[in-house]
Amino acid sequence: MILQQAIVNQFERPHGIGGHLAGWVMGLRPSNRKRNRWTVDLLRIEPGDRVLEIGCGPGFALAQCVASARRGSVVGVDHSLTMLVQARRRNVPSIEEGRLRLVHGELADLAPDEPLFNKVFGVNVVQFLPDLEATCHATLKRLTPGGSFALTLQPRGGTGCATDGAIWANHTVALFETSGFESVHCEELDSDPVAAWCVIGYAPGKAPEPGSH
């Protein structure tokens, strides 16, 4: 039980040798890579977009974002220095070109005058957020009109994990709506060992194009 909790803690706040191993797992586990690629694809990143990933981990999804936002910029935020070291190693050219910036901390640690983002997302970080409602409100303030926010969860562990994702998705859709997001919907990815769910909402100001989700 103590060992199991220690492993969970490394995925929540990776540090030291154990944290580096957790980052290695995050970056190489097929299900992790699949749900990251899927989430970024759902965002439909345009060449000029500004993109923010909350809890960027070892930076796998950041690389895909930079490739899509060819004329834009990407920011990755993580409270683990261990993860940021791995993200930096994985994305050296983009950082040196000024197309990617890594920030140690949380959403609240971004400068108040940080330019607004078109796309914000997080993959399997929601279970570690102390206050999801507060995160939704804070994210809405960081988005351009019509900008999108996507949160993906693929449950891990527990005998009821096969249904946990659907329960979480229904709850999160309602939370997005009460926080002020529009056109809120969820997507499901058939995956192993259980499905992943992504909830997407848009900041008021411009509705998504018909058929865009």
Short mmCIF file of C-alpha atoms in Angstrom, two decimals:
data_model
loop_
_atom_site.label_atom_id
_atom_site.label_comp_id
_atom_site.label_asym_id
_atom_site.label_seq_id
_atom_site.Cartn_x
_atom_site.Cartn_y
_atom_site.Cartn_z
CA MET A 1 0.00 0.00 0.00
CA ILE A 2 2.83 2.38 0.87
CA LEU A 3 4.67 1.50 -2.35
CA GLN A 4 1.50 1.98 -4.41
CA GLN A 5 0.93 5.43 -2.91
CA ALA A 6 4.57 6.36 -3.56
CA ILE A 7 4.12 5.49 -7.23
CA VAL A 8 0.91 7.53 -7.46
CA ASN A 9 2.67 10.48 -5.84
CA GLN A 10 5.35 10.38 -8.52
CA PHE A 11 2.74 10.83 -11.25
CA GLU A 12 1.15 13.69 -9.31
CA ARG A 13 4.38 15.55 -8.54
CA PRO A 14 7.36 13.78 -10.16
CA HIS A 15 10.72 14.34 -8.52
CA GLY A 16 14.11 12.65 -8.22
CA ILE A 17 14.93 9.32 -9.80
CA GLY A 18 11.35 8.07 -9.38
CA GLY A 19 10.07 11.18 -11.12
CA HIS A 20 12.37 10.67 -14.08
CA LEU A 21 11.08 7.08 -14.37
CA ALA A 22 7.48 8.34 -14.21
CA GLY A 23 8.25 10.81 -17.00
CA TRP A 24 9.80 8.05 -19.06
CA VAL A 25 6.60 6.01 -18.65
CA MET A 26 4.43 9.01 -19.58
CA GLY A 27 6.42 9.63 -22.72
CA LEU A 28 6.63 6.04 -23.94
CA ARG A 29 3.49 4.22 -22.76
CA PRO A 30 1.36 3.66 -25.92
CA SER A 31 -1.94 4.60 -24.23
CA ASN A 32 -0.42 7.89 -23.01
CA ARG A 33 0.85 8.80 -26.46
CA LYS A 34 -2.45 7.81 -28.06
CA ARG A 35 -4.61 9.99 -25.81
CA ASN A 36 -2.21 12.94 -26.11
CA ARG A 37 -2.26 12.80 -29.92
CA TRP A 38 -6.05 12.41 -29.86
CA THR A 39 -6.55 15.41 -27.57
CA VAL A 40 -4.33 17.68 -29.66
CA ASP A 41 -6.12 16.55 -32.82
CA LEU A 42 -9.47 17.46 -31.24
CA LEU A 43 -8.20 21.01 -30.65
CA ARG A 44 -7.76 21.56 -34.41
CA ILE A 45 -4.76 23.80 -33.86
CA GLU A 46 -4.27 26.43 -36.57
CA PRO A 47 -0.84 27.67 -37.75
CA GLY A 48 -1.17 31.00 -35.97
CA ASP A 49 -2.63 29.76 -32.68
CA ARG A 50 -1.28 30.37 -29.19
CA VAL A 51 -1.56 27.12 -27.25
CA LEU A 52 -1.21 26.34 -23.54
CA GLU A 53 -0.86 22.92 -21.97
CA ILE A 54 -1.60 22.66 -18.25
CA GLY A 55 0.54 19.93 -16.69
CA CYS A 56 2.71 19.37 -19.75
CA GLY A 57 4.71 16.52 -18.19
CA PRO A 58 7.58 15.26 -20.36
CA GLY A 59 6.48 17.40 -23.30
CA PHE A 60 5.21 14.80 -25.77
CA ALA A 61 2.02 16.73 -26.62
CA LEU A 62 3.92 20.04 -26.77
CA ALA A 63 5.94 18.75 -29.72
CA GLN A 64 2.74 18.01 -31.63
CA CYS A 65 1.33 21.45 -30.78
CA VAL A 66 4.45 23.23 -32.03
CA ALA A 67 4.29 21.29 -35.29
CA SER A 68 0.70 22.49 -35.86
CA ALA A 69 1.11 26.09 -34.61
CA ARG A 70 3.85 26.83 -37.16
CA ARG A 71 3.45 30.61 -36.98
CA GLY A 72 2.11 30.73 -33.44
CA SER A 73 3.53 29.91 -30.02
CA VAL A 74 3.14 27.24 -27.37
CA VAL A 75 3.49 27.38 -23.58
CA GLY A 76 3.78 24.39 -21.28
CA VAL A 77 3.16 24.71 -17.53
CA ASP A 78 4.10 22.09 -14.96
CA HIS A 79 4.77 22.18 -11.22
CA SER A 80 7.48 19.52 -11.53
CA LEU A 81 10.99 20.66 -12.43
CA THR A 82 11.78 17.03 -13.21
CA MET A 83 9.12 16.99 -15.92
CA LEU A 84 10.25 20.32 -17.33
CA VAL A 85 13.78 18.97 -17.71
CA GLN A 86 12.41 16.12 -19.83
CA ALA A 87 10.12 18.45 -21.79
CA ARG A 88 13.09 20.72 -22.53
CA ARG A 89 15.22 17.83 -23.76
CA ARG A 90 12.39 16.62 -26.01
CA ASN A 91 11.82 20.08 -27.54
CA VAL A 92 15.22 21.81 -27.69
CA PRO A 93 14.90 23.23 -31.25
CA SER A 94 11.44 24.74 -30.61
CA ILE A 95 12.61 26.36 -27.38
CA GLU A 96 15.73 27.79 -29.00
CA GLU A 97 13.60 29.19 -31.84
CA GLY A 98 11.31 30.89 -29.32
CA ARG A 99 8.25 28.94 -30.43
CA LEU A 100 7.91 27.04 -27.16
CA ARG A 101 8.23 28.30 -23.59
CA LEU A 102 8.17 26.23 -20.41
CA VAL A 103 6.90 27.65 -17.13
CA HIS A 104 7.52 26.12 -13.71
CA GLY A 105 4.34 26.34 -11.65
CA GLU A 106 0.63 26.39 -12.31
CA LEU A 107 -1.87 28.34 -14.38
CA ALA A 108 -1.89 31.10 -11.78
CA ASP A 109 1.87 31.55 -12.18
CA LEU A 110 1.53 32.92 -15.70
CA ALA A 111 2.06 36.68 -15.83
CA PRO A 112 -1.13 38.78 -15.67
CA ASP A 113 -0.19 40.41 -18.98
CA GLU A 114 0.44 37.07 -20.74
CA PRO A 115 -1.25 37.28 -24.18
CA LEU A 116 -4.47 35.31 -24.46
CA PHE A 117 -4.51 31.76 -25.82
CA ASN A 118 -6.65 30.27 -28.58
CA LYS A 119 -6.35 26.73 -27.25
CA VAL A 120 -5.79 25.42 -23.69
CA PHE A 121 -5.73 21.77 -22.71
CA GLY A 122 -4.69 19.23 -20.09
CA VAL A 123 -4.34 15.46 -20.35
CA ASN A 124 -4.78 13.28 -17.24
CA VAL A 125 -4.11 16.19 -14.91
CA VAL A 126 -7.67 16.80 -13.73
CA GLN A 127 -7.35 14.26 -10.91
CA PHE A 128 -4.49 16.31 -9.48
CA LEU A 129 -6.17 19.74 -9.68
CA PRO A 130 -7.19 20.92 -6.20
CA ASP A 131 -10.19 22.88 -7.50
CA LEU A 132 -11.47 22.10 -11.00
CA GLU A 133 -14.12 24.82 -10.87
CA ALA A 134 -11.51 27.46 -10.05
CA THR A 135 -9.34 26.14 -12.89
CA CYS A 136 -12.25 26.48 -15.32
CA HIS A 137 -12.86 30.11 -14.32
CA ALA A 138 -9.14 30.93 -14.49
CA THR A 139 -8.80 29.29 -17.90
CA LEU A 140 -11.77 31.19 -19.31
CA LYS A 141 -9.99 34.45 -18.47
CA ARG A 142 -6.93 33.29 -20.41
CA LEU A 143 -8.82 32.47 -23.63
CA THR A 144 -9.57 34.58 -26.67
CA PRO A 145 -13.27 34.86 -27.65
CA GLY A 146 -14.20 31.51 -29.13
CA GLY A 147 -11.03 29.90 -27.79
CA SER A 148 -11.29 26.27 -26.72
CA PHE A 149 -10.50 24.42 -23.49
CA ALA A 150 -10.09 20.64 -23.52
CA LEU A 151 -9.61 18.32 -20.56
CA THR A 152 -8.94 14.64 -21.10
CA LEU A 153 -9.13 11.84 -18.55
CA GLN A 154 -8.33 8.17 -18.92
CA PRO A 155 -8.96 6.60 -15.50
CA ARG A 156 -6.21 4.51 -13.97
CA GLY A 157 -6.62 1.81 -11.32
CA GLY A 158 -9.63 0.80 -9.27
CA THR A 159 -12.23 -1.85 -9.99
CA GLY A 160 -14.77 0.66 -11.26
CA CYS A 161 -12.45 2.55 -13.61
CA ALA A 162 -14.34 1.41 -16.72
CA THR A 163 -17.27 3.66 -15.74
CA ASP A 164 -15.30 6.37 -13.93
CA GLY A 165 -14.53 8.21 -17.18
CA ALA A 166 -18.16 8.56 -18.23
CA ILE A 167 -19.18 9.74 -14.76
CA TRP A 168 -16.36 12.28 -14.74
CA ALA A 169 -17.25 13.49 -18.25
CA ASN A 170 -20.91 14.12 -17.35
CA HIS A 171 -19.89 16.01 -14.21
CA THR A 172 -17.28 18.05 -16.07
CA VAL A 173 -19.64 19.02 -18.90
CA ALA A 174 -22.00 20.52 -16.31
CA LEU A 175 -19.10 22.27 -14.57
CA PHE A 176 -17.86 23.78 -17.85
CA GLU A 177 -21.34 25.10 -18.58
CA THR A 178 -21.83 26.67 -15.16
CA SER A 179 -18.34 28.23 -15.45
CA GLY A 180 -19.37 30.08 -18.61
CA PHE A 181 -18.15 27.88 -21.46
CA GLU A 182 -20.36 27.44 -24.51
CA SER A 183 -21.02 24.59 -26.95
CA VAL A 184 -19.69 22.14 -24.35
CA HIS A 185 -19.46 18.53 -25.46
CA CYS A 186 -17.47 15.37 -24.78
CA GLU A 187 -15.64 12.90 -26.98
CA GLU A 188 -14.76 9.28 -26.23
CA LEU A 189 -11.64 7.43 -27.35
CA ASP A 190 -11.75 3.64 -27.36
CA SER A 191 -8.49 2.69 -25.70
CA ASP A 192 -6.77 0.09 -23.56
CA PRO A 193 -7.27 -0.62 -20.68
CA VAL A 194 -10.29 1.74 -20.55
CA ALA A 195 -11.71 4.51 -22.71
CA ALA A 196 -10.45 8.08 -22.50
CA TRP A 197 -12.88 11.01 -22.36
CA CYS A 198 -12.31 14.60 -23.44
CA VAL A 199 -14.57 17.50 -22.46
CA ILE A 200 -14.31 20.55 -24.70
CA GLY A 201 -15.83 23.99 -24.22
CA TYR A 202 -15.51 27.36 -25.94
CA ALA A 203 -15.12 30.85 -24.52
CA PRO A 204 -18.06 33.15 -25.32
CA GLY A 205 -17.72 35.41 -28.31
CA LYS A 206 -17.64 33.16 -31.36
CA ALA A 207 -19.36 29.84 -31.83
CA PRO A 208 -17.43 26.95 -33.38
CA GLU A 209 -18.13 26.23 -37.04
CA PRO A 210 -20.96 23.73 -37.69
CA GLY A 211 -19.60 20.20 -37.82
CA SER A 212 -16.27 21.23 -36.24
CA HIS A 213 -16.76 18.81 -33.35
#
